[in-house]
Coordinates of C-alpha atoms in Angstrom, one line a residue:
R96 CA -6.7 2.3 4.1
V97 CA -6.7 1.8 0.4
L98 CA -6.7 4.8 -2.0
V99 CA -6.9 4.2 -5.8
I100 CA -6.1 7.2 -8.0
N101 CA -6.4 7.7 -11.7
L102 CA -8.7 4.8 -12.2
H103 CA -10.5 3.9 -15.4
W104 CA -14.2 4.2 -15.6
T105 CA -14.6 0.5 -15.8
M106 CA -13.1 0.3 -12.2
T107 CA -15.8 2.7 -11.1
A108 CA -18.5 0.6 -12.6
F109 CA -17.0 -2.6 -11.1
W110 CA -16.9 -1.0 -7.6
A111 CA -20.5 0.2 -8.0
A112 CA -21.5 -3.4 -8.7
V113 CA -19.4 -5.1 -6.0
S114 CA -19.6 -2.5 -3.2
P115 CA -23.0 -3.6 -1.9
L116 CA -21.5 -7.0 -1.2
V117 CA -18.5 -5.6 0.8
D118 CA -18.6 -5.2 4.6
P119 CA -19.3 -1.6 5.6
V120 CA -16.1 -1.4 7.6
T121 CA -14.1 -2.4 4.6
K122 CA -16.0 0.0 2.4
R123 CA -15.0 2.9 4.7
R124 CA -11.4 2.0 4.3
M125 CA -11.4 2.2 0.5
M126 CA -11.4 5.3 -1.6
F127 CA -11.5 5.6 -5.3
C128 CA -10.6 8.8 -7.1
G129 CA -10.3 9.8 -10.7
A130 CA -8.0 12.5 -12.0
D131 CA -9.3 14.8 -9.1
F132 CA -7.4 12.9 -6.4
A133 CA -5.2 15.8 -5.2
N134 CA -7.6 17.3 -2.6
Q135 CA -8.6 13.9 -1.2
L136 CA -5.1 12.7 -1.0
E137 CA -3.8 15.9 0.6
G138 CA -6.4 15.5 3.3
L139 CA -4.9 12.1 4.2
V140 CA -1.2 12.6 3.8
G141 CA -0.4 16.3 3.5
P142 CA 1.0 18.2 0.5
D143 CA 4.7 17.2 1.1
H144 CA 4.0 13.4 0.9
P145 CA 6.3 11.8 -1.7
Y146 CA 3.6 9.8 -3.4
L147 CA 1.3 12.9 -3.8
R148 CA 4.2 14.9 -5.1
Y149 CA 5.1 12.1 -7.5
A150 CA 1.5 11.7 -8.8
L151 CA 1.1 15.4 -9.3
R152 CA 4.4 15.7 -11.1
V153 CA 3.6 12.7 -13.4
R154 CA 0.2 14.0 -14.2
S155 CA 1.6 17.4 -15.3
L156 CA 4.1 15.8 -17.8
P157 CA 3.6 14.3 -21.2
R158 CA 3.2 10.5 -21.1
Q159 CA 6.7 9.6 -22.4
E160 CA 8.4 12.0 -20.1
A161 CA 6.4 10.9 -17.1
A162 CA 7.3 7.2 -17.8
G163 CA 10.9 8.1 -16.9
I164 CA 10.2 9.5 -13.4
P165 CA 11.2 7.0 -10.8
L166 CA 8.7 6.0 -8.0
P167 CA 9.5 7.3 -4.6
L168 CA 10.9 4.8 -2.0
R169 CA 8.1 2.7 -0.5
S170 CA 9.3 2.9 3.1
P171 CA 12.4 3.4 5.2
F172 CA 11.8 -0.1 6.6
V173 CA 14.6 -2.5 5.7
P174 CA 13.4 -6.2 5.9
G175 CA 15.6 -8.6 7.9
W176 CA 14.3 -11.8 6.3
P177 CA 16.9 -11.9 3.4
K178 CA 19.7 -12.2 6.0
A179 CA 17.8 -14.9 7.9
V180 CA 17.3 -16.9 4.7
K181 CA 21.0 -16.7 3.8
G182 CA 21.8 -17.9 7.3
T183 CA 23.8 -14.8 8.3
T184 CA 21.8 -14.3 11.4
T185 CA 20.5 -16.8 13.9
P186 CA 17.2 -16.4 15.8
S187 CA 17.4 -15.7 19.5
R188 CA 16.1 -18.3 22.0
Q189 CA 13.3 -15.9 22.9
T190 CA 12.1 -15.8 19.3
T191 CA 12.3 -19.6 19.0
A192 CA 10.5 -20.1 22.3
A193 CA 7.7 -17.8 21.2
S194 CA 7.4 -19.6 17.9
E195 CA 7.2 -23.0 19.7
A196 CA 4.6 -21.7 22.0
D197 CA 2.5 -20.4 19.1
L198 CA 2.9 -23.8 17.4
I199 CA 1.7 -25.7 20.5
H200 CA -1.2 -23.3 20.9
A201 CA -2.2 -23.7 17.2
T202 CA -2.3 -27.5 17.5
L203 CA -4.6 -27.6 20.5

């Protein structure tokens, strides 16, 4: 699901022009909100969600003060690909076998 908050009026006009061309399933997954995003966002994530709390806090502050507020962490997920790129981990045989099978299937 995509939720866009605090969008400029030009984005609303752009979406109005483009949305008839977008698949209905995709349209249902997209939500555009202006400054009145709090109620819609609370319905999706709950009042204690870090991004909702961040957005409400930033909206209540003067622009210069709000610019210094750090974004909340994106996710607790820690990607493993940097270690693989550095060569500090080696793929298991099972992972390699699955990759080879996928490659063979893709070439058929």
